[in-house]
Coordinates of C-alpha atoms in Angstrom, one line a residue:
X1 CA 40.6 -36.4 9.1
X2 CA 38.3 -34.2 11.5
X3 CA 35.1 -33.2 10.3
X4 CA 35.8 -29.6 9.8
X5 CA 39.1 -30.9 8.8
X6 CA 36.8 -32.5 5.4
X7 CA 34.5 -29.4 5.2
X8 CA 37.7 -27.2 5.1
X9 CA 39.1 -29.5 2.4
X10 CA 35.8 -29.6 0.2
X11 CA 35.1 -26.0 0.8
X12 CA 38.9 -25.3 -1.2
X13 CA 39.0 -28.0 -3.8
X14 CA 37.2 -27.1 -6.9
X15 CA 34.2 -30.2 -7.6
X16 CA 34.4 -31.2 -11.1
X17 CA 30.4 -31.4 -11.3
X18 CA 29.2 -27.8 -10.0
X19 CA 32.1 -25.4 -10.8
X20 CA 32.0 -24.4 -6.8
X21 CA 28.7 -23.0 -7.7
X22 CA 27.0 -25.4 -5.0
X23 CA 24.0 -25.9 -6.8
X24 CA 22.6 -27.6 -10.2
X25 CA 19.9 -26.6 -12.1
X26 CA 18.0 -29.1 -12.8
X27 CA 17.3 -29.9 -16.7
X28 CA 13.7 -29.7 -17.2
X29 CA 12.2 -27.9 -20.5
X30 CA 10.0 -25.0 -20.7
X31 CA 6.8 -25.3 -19.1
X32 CA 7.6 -28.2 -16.7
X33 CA 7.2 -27.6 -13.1
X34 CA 10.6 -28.3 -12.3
X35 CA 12.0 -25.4 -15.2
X36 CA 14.0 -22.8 -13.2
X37 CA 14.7 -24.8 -10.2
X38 CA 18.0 -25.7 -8.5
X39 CA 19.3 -28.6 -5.8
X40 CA 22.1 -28.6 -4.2
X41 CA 25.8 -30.5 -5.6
X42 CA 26.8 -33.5 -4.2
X43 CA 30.0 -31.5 -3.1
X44 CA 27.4 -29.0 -0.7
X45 CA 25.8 -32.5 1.0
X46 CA 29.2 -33.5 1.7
X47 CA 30.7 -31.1 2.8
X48 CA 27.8 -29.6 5.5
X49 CA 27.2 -33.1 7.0
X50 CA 24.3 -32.7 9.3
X51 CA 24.7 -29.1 10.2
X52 CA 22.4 -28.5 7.7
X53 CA 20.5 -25.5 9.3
X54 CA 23.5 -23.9 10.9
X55 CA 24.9 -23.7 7.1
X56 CA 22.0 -22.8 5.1
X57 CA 21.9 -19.8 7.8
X58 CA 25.4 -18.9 7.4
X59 CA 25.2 -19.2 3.5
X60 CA 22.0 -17.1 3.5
X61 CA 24.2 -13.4 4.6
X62 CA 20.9 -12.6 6.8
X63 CA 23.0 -12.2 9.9
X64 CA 20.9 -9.7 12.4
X65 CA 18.2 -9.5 10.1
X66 CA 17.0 -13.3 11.2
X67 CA 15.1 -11.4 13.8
X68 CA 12.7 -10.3 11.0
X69 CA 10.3 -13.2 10.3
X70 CA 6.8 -12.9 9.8
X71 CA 5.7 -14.0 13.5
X72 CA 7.8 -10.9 14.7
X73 CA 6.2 -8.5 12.4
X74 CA 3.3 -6.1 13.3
X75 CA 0.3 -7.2 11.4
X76 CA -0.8 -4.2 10.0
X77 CA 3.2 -2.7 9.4
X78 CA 4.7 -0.1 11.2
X79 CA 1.8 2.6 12.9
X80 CA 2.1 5.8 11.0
X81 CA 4.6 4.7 8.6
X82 CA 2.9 2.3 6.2
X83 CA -1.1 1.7 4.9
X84 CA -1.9 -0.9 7.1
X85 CA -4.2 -2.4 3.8
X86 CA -1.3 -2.7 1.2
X87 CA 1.1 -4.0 4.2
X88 CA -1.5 -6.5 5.0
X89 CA -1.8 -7.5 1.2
X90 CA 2.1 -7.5 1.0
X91 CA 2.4 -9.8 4.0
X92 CA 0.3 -12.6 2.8
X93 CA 1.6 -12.7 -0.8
X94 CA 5.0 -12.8 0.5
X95 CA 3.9 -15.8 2.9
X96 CA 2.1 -17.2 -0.4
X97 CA 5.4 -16.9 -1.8
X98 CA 7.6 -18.4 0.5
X99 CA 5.6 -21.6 0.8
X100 CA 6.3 -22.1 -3.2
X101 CA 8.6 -19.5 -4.0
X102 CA 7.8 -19.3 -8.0
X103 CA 9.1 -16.7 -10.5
X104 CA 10.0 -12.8 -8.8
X105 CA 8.2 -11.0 -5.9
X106 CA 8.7 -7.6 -6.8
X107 CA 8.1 -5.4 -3.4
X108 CA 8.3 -1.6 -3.8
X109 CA 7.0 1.8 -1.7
X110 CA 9.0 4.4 0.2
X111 CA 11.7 3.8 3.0
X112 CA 10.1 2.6 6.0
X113 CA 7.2 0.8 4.8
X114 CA 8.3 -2.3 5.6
X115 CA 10.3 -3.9 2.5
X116 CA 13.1 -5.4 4.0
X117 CA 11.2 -6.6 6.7
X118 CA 8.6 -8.6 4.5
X119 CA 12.1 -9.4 2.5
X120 CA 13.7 -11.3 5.2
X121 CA 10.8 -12.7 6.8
X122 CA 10.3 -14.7 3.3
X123 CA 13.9 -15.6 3.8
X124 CA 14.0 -16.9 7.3
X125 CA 11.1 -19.0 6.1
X126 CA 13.1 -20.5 3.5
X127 CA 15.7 -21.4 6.1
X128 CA 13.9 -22.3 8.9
X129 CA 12.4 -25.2 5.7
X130 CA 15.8 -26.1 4.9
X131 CA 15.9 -24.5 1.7
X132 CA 18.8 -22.1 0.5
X133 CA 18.3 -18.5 -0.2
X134 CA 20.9 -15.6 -0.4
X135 CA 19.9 -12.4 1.1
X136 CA 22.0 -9.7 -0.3
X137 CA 21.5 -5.9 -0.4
X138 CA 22.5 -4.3 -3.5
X139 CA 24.6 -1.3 -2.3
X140 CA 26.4 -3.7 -0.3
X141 CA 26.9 -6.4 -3.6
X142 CA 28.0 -4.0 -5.6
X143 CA 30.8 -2.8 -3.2
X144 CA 31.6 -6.6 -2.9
X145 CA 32.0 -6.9 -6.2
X146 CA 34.1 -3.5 -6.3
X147 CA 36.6 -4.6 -3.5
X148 CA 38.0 -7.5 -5.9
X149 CA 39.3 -5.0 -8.2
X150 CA 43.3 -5.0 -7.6
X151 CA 43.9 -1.5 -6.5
X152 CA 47.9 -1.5 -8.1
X153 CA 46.7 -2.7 -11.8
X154 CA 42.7 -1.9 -11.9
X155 CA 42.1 -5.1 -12.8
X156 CA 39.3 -7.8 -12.0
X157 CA 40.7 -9.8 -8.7
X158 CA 39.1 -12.6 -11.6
X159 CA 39.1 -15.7 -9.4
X160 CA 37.0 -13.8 -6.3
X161 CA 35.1 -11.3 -8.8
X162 CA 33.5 -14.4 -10.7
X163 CA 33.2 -17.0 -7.2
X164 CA 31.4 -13.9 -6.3
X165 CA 29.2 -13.5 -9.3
X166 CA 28.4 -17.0 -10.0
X167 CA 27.6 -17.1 -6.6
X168 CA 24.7 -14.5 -6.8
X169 CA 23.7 -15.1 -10.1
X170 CA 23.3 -18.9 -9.7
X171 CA 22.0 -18.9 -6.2
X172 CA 18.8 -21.3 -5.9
X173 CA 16.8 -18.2 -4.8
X174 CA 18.3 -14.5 -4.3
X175 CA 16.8 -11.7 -2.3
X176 CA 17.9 -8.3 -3.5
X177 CA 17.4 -5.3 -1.4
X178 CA 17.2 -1.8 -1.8
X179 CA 17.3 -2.2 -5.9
X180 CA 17.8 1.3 -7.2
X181 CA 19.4 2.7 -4.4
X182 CA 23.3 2.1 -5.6
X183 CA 25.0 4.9 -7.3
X184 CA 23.9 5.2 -11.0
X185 CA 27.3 4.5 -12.6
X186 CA 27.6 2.7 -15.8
X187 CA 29.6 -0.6 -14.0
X188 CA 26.8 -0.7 -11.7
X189 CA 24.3 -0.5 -14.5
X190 CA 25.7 -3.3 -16.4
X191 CA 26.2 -5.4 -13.0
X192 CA 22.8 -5.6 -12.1
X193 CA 21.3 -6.4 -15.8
X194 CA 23.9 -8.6 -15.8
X195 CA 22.7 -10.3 -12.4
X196 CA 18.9 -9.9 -13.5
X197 CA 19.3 -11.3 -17.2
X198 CA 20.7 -14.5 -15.9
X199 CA 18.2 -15.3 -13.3
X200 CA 15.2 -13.6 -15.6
X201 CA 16.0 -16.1 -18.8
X202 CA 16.6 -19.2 -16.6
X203 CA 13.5 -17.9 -14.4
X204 CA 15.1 -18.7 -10.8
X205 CA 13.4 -17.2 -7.9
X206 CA 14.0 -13.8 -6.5
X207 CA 12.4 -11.8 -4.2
X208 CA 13.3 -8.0 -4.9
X209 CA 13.1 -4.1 -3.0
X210 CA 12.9 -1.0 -4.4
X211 CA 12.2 2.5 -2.5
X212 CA 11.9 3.9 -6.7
X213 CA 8.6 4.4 -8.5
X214 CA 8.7 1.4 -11.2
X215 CA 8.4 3.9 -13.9
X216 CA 11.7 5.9 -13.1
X217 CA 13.6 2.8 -13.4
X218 CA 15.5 1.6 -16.3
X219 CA 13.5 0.6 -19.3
X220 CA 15.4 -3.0 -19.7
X221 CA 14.6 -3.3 -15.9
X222 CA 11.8 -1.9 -16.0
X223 CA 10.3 -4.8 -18.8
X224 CA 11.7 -7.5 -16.4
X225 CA 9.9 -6.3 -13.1
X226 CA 6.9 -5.9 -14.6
X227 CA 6.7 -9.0 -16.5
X228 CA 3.3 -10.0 -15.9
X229 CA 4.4 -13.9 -16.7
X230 CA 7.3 -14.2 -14.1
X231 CA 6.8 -11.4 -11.5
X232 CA 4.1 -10.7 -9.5
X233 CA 4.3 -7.2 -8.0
X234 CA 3.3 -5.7 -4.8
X235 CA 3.4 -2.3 -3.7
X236 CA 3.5 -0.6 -0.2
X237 CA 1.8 2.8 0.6
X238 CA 2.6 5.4 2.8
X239 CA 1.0 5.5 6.2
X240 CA -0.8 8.9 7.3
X241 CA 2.1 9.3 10.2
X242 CA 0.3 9.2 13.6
X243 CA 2.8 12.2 14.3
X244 CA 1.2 14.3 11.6
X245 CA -2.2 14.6 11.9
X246 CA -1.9 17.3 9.0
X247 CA -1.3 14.2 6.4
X248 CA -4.7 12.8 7.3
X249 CA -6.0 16.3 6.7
X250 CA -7.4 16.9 10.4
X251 CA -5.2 18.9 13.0
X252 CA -5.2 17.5 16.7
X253 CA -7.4 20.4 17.9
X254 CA -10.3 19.3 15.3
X255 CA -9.7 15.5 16.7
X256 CA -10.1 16.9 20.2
X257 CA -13.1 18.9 19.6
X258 CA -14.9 16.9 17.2
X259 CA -15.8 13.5 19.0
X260 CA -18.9 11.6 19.6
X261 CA -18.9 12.4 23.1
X262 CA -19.0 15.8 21.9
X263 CA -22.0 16.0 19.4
X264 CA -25.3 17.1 20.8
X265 CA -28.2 15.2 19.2
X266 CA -30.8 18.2 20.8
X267 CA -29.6 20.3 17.9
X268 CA -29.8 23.9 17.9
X269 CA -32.0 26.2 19.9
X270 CA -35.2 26.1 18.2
X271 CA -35.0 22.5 17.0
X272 CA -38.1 20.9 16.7
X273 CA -39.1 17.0 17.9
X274 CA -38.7 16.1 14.3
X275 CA -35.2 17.9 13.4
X276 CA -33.7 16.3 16.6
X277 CA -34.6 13.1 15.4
X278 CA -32.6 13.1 12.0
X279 CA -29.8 14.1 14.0
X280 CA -30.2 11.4 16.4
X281 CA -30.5 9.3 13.4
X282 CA -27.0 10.1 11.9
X283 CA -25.1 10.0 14.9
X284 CA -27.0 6.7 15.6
X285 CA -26.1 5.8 11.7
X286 CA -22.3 7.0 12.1
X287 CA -21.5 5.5 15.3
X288 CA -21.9 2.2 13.9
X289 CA -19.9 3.1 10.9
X290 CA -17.3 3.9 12.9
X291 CA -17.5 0.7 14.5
X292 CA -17.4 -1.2 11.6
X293 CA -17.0 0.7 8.2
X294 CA -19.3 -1.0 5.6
X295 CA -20.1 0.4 2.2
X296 CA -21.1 4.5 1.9
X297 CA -22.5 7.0 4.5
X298 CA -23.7 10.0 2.9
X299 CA -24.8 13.0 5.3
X300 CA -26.7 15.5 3.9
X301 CA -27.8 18.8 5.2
X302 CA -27.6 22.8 5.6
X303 CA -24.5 24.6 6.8
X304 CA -24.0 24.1 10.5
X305 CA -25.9 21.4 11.4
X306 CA -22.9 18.9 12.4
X307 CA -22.2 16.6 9.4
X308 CA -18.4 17.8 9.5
X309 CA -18.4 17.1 13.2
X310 CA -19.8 13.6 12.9
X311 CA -17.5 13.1 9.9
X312 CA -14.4 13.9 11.8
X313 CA -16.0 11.5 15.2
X314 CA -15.6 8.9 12.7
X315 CA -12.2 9.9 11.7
X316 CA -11.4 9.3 15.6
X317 CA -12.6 6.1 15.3
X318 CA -11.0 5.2 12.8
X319 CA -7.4 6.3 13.9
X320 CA -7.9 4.4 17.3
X321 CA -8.5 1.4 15.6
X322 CA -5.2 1.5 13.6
X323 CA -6.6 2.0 10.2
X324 CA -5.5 4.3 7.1
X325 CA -8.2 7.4 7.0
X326 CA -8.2 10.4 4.8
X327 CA -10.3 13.6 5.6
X328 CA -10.2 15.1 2.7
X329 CA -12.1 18.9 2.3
X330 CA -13.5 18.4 -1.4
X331 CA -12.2 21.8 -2.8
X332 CA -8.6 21.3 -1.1
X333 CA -8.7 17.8 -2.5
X334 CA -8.7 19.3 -6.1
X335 CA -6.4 21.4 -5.1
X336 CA -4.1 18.9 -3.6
X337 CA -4.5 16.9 -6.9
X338 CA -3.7 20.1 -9.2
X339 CA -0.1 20.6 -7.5
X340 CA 0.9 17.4 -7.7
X341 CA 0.8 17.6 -11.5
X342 CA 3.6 20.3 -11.1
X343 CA 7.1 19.3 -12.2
X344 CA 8.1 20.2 -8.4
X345 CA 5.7 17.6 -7.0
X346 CA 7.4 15.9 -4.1
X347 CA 4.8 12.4 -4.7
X348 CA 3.5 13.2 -8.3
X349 CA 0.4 12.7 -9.7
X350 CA -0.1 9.4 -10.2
X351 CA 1.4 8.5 -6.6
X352 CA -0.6 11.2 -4.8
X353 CA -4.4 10.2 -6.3
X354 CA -3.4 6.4 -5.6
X355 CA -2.8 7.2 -1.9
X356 CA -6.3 8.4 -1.9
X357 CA -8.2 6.2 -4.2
X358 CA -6.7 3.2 -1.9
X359 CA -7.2 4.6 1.5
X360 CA -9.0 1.9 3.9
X361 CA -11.7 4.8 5.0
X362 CA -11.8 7.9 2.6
X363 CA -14.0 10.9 4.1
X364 CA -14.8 13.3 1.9
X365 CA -15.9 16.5 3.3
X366 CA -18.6 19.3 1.7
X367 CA -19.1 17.4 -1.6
X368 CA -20.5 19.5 -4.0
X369 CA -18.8 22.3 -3.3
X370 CA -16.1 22.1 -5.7
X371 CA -15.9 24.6 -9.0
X372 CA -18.0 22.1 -11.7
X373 CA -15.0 22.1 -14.0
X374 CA -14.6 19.5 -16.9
X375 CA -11.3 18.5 -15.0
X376 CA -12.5 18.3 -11.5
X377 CA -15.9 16.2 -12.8
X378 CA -13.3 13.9 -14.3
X379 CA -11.2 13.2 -11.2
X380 CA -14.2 12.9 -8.6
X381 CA -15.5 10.7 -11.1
X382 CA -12.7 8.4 -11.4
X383 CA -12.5 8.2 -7.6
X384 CA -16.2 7.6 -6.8
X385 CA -16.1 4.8 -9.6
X386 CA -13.0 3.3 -8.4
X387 CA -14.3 3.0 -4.5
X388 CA -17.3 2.4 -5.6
X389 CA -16.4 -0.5 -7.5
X390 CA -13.9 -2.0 -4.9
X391 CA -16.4 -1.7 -1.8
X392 CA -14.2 1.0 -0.3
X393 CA -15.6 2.7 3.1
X394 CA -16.3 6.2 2.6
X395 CA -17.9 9.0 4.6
X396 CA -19.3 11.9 2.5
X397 CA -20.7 14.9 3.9
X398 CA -22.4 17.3 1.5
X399 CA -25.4 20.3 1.4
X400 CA -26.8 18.7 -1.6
X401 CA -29.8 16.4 -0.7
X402 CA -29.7 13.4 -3.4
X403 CA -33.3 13.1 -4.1
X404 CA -33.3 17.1 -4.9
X405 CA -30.3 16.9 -7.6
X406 CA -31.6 13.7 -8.7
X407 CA -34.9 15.7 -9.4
X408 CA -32.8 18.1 -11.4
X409 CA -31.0 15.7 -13.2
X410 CA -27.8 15.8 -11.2
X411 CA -26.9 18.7 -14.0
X412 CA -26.4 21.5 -11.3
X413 CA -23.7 19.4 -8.9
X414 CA -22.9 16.1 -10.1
X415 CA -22.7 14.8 -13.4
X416 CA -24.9 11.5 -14.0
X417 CA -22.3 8.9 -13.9
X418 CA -21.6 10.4 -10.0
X419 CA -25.1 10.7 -9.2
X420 CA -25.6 7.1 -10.0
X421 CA -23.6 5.4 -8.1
X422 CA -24.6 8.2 -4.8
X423 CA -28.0 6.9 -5.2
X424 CA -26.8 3.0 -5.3
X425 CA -28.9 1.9 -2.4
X426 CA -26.9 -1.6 -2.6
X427 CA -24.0 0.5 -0.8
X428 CA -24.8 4.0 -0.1
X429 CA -26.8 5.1 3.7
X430 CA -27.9 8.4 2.8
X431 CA -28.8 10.7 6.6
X432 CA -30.6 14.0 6.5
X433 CA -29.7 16.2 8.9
X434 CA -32.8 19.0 8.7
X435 CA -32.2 21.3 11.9
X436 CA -31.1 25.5 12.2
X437 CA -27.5 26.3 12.1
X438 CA -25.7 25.5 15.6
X439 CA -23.8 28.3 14.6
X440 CA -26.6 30.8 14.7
X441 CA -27.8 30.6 18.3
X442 CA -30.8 28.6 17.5
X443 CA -32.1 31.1 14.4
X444 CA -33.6 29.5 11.6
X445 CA -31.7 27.9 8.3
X446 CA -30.9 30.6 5.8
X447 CA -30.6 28.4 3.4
X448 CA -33.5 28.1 0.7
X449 CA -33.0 24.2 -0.2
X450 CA -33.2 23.3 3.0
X451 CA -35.9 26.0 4.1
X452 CA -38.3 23.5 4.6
X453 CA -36.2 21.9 7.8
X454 CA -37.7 24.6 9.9
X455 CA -41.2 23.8 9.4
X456 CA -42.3 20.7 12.1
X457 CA -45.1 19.9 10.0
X458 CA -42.8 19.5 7.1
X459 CA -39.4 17.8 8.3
X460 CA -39.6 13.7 8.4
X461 CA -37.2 11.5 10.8
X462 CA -35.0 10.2 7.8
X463 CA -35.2 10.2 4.2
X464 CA -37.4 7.1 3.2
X465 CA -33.7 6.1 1.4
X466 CA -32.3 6.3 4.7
X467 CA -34.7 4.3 7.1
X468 CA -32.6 1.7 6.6
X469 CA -30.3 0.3 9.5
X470 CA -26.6 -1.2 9.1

C-alpha cells in the first residue's frame, strides 16, 4: 500500500481512541501545568508520516494568510490606520503568547488596526514550531456549519455538522476572527457560546478578534472575554490617518506654516535682548522635545508671542517620526468630549477620551482657557492625572504663568490637584515666553499679567523653574 494510499485509508476509518478528533487532552487536574493542553492521537502520527509541516499547514485553514507573520509586519502597524503604541503593545504580547500560548488572547479595535494580522502571525508561529492551531474566521465557520444543513428536510447533515464541530471545538488551539461580526441570529448565538463554553471550561487556548467595543457584546460572552484568570486582553486604537490631518486636530496649511524653520527667535519689533532670549530658550527647549519627547513642556506666555507655533513645530516632528500626536485646542477639546456623550456619538464617550488619554504625544493648546466648570475641572483633571502618572509626553501651551496662579492658589484657572502636578518639577519644563505680540507690528503686550515682559529691566532669560536643560 502507497503512502498516501495509508494516509487516505487512516484519514476515512474512524480510530477507536480519538473519535476522529485528532487530538487528546491530556488528563491533568486543576492547577497543573499540563490542565487544558492537547497532543496529538496516535492515528494523526500515523497518518501524516514525516510531512509533518506540510500537514500542520494544511490543517491550520491559514491558506494566503501565511504571508502574515510577525517578521512581515510593520513595527509600529499600518501608518494612519492604527496607534503605533497600542499596536506595538499588541505585537509583543501576541509574540509573548505564541511562545507559550496559555489561556485566551483577546485582541479588539476597529477594522484595519491590525487584528488579523497580529492573529495569523501568532498562528504561523505556531506552525512554523510544529504545533497545530486552527485559524478560522467566524463568519466563514458559521456558514460552514450552515452548509451541512440538508436543504430537502432542514435537517443537520449530522455526520459533517458534528466532524465539523468537534473539530473546532476540540482543536489544540483555535484562532477566531472577526468575533461579533456574523449576523445576530439566535443559531448563531447559541453556536458560538456553544464553541466558547467548551474551550472556556476545559481552558484550551484561543486567540480571538473582535472589531465590537467589549461592552456591546453579549453578557455570557462578555464574562468569558474578560475573565481576568484565563484571558488576557489587548486592545488596538485608532491611528490619527496621515490622510486626515483634521483627526490630529491641525490642517495641512497650519503644518506648512508652523515649522521650526519658520519661527523667528528675534521676536517682535521692539523685543528687547532679554525677551529674545526666552524665546530662544523655548525653541531651544522644544526642539529637543521634538527630538526626543520626555516628560512635560509647558510654554507660557501673552497672546501672540509663538507658543501655538512652536507647539504645532513639534506636532511636525512628531508626525515625521511615525508617532500618534493629538493637537488638541483646550476649549474644542471639551467640546469634543461633550458630543461624544450624545446618544448619536459615532466613538462614544468612553472610546473618544481613551484615544486621547493614550495618545503617544498629547499637545494641548491655550490651557486655561476653558469655562472653569465643575465638569470640565473634572475631565482635565482626570487626563492630567492619568498622563501624569503614566509618564505620557505632552506639550502644553497656556497664558497662565505657573508661579503667578500658584501665588493665587491656583483658584482662578486650575484647581489644586491640576496645579500640582503642573508644578511637578520631576517631569514638567516650564518656558516663559515674555516678548510683544508678533501680531501687533512690534507694539507692546496689552496684556496686564504679562505687562511686565515689556520692561528690559524687568524680564529674566527663563523662569528659575525653567533653567533647566533636557
Amino acid at each position: 500500500m502507497s503512502g498516501s494510499e495509508r494516509e487516505e485509508t487512516a484519514e476515512q476509518s474512524p480510530c477507536p481512541i480519538c473519535d476522529d478528533a485528532r487530538w487528546l487532552n491530556v488528563d491533568a487536574p486543576v492547577g497543573s501545568p499540563e490542565f487544558g493542553t492537547v497532543v496529538p492521537c496516535e492515528c494523526q502520527a500515523e497518518a501524516w508520516g514525516t510531512h509533518v509541516n506540510k500537514r500542520l499547514r494544511d490543517y491550520s485553514d491559514l491558506g494566503p494568510l501565511e504571508r502574515m507573520t510577525f517578521e512581515s509586519m510593520e513595527p509600529a502597524g499600518r501608518d494612519g490606520f492604527v496607534d503605533p503604541p497600542s499596536f506595538r503593545r499588541a505585537r509583543d504580547a501576541a509574540q509573548r503568547y505564541s511562545h507559550d500560548p496559555m489561556g485566551w488572547l483577546v485582541i479588539s479595535g476597529p477594522s484595519g488596526t491590525g487584528k488579523t494580522h497580529i492573529a495569523a502571525a501568532i498562528a504561523n508561529r505556531l506552525v512554523g514550531d510544529d504545533r497545530p492551531v486552527k485559524f478560522v474566521s467566524v463568519p466563514d465557520l458559521l456558514d460552514h456549519m450552515r452548509s451541512t444543513l440538508d436543504r430537502d428536510s432542514n435537517d443537520l447533515d449530522g455526520d459533517d455538522f458534528e466532524g465539523l464541530f468537534s473539530h473546532i471545538i476540540e482543536a489544540p488551539m483555535l484562532v477566531l476572527d472577526d468575533l461579533g461580526v456574523q449576523s445576530p441570529t439566535r443559531w448563531a448565538e447559541e453556536k458560538i457560546d456553544q464553541v466558547l463554553s467548551h474551550r472556556y471550561a476545559r481552558r484550551l487556548p484561543t486567540v480571538l478578534t473582535t472589531s465590537q467595543p467589549l461592552d456591546q457584546l453579549p453578557d455570557r460572552l462578555r464574562t468569558r472575554l474578560t475573565d481576568p484568570f484565563i484571558s488576557e486582553r489587548i486592545e488596538l486604537q485608532p491611528g490619527a490617518g496621515n490622510a486626515d490631518r483634521s483627526s490630529i486636530g491641525l490642517d495641512s496649511t497650519q503644518l506648512k506654516a508652523m515649522t521650526f524653520e519658520s519661527f523667528d527667535v528675534k521676536g517682535a519689533r521692539g523685543s528687547s535682548q532679554r525677551q529674545r532670549a526666552t524665546l530662544d530658550a523655548a525653541y531651544s527647549a522644544a526642539r529637543s522635545f521634538a527630538e526626543m519627547p520626555q516628560g512635560w513642556i509647558y510654554m507660557a506666555g501673552p497672546t501672540g508671542v509663538g507658543k501655538t507655533h512652536l507647539a504645532v513645530a513639534i506636532a511636525n516632528v512628531q508626525i515625521q517620526q511615525g508617532r500618534s500626536v493629538l493637537f488638541r485646542f483646550v476649549p474644542d477639546l471639551l467640546d469634543q468630549l461633550r458630543r461624544a456623550y450624545q446618544p448619536r456619538s459615532a466613538t462614544g464617550f468612553d472610546r473618544e477620551f481613551q484615544v486621547i488619554r493614550n495618545c503617544e504625544v498629547l499637545i494641548l493648546d491655550d490651557f486655561g482657557a476653558q469655562a472653569t466648570t465643575a465638569w470640565a475641572e473634572e475631565k482635565l483633571y482626570q487626563l492630567i492625572v492619568h498622563r501624569h502618572s503614566a509618564g505620557l509626553p505632552t506639550v502644553i501651551t497656556s497664558r497662565v504663568l505657573l508661579d503667578e496662579a500658584a501665588a493665587n492658589g491656583f483658584t482662578e484657572r486650575y484647581a489644586d490637584a491640576i496645579g500640582s502636578r503642573l508644578r511637578d518639577i520631576r517631569m514638567v519644563w516650564e518656558y516663559a515666553m515674555l516678548s510683544p505680540d508678533f501680531r501687533n507690528r512690534g507694539g507692546t503686550s496689552r496684556s496686564s499679567r504679562f505687562g511686565r515682559a515689556s520692561d528690559d529691566s524687568k524680564a529674566t532669560d527663563t523662569p528659575s523653574r525653567a533653567s533647566r536643560t533636557k
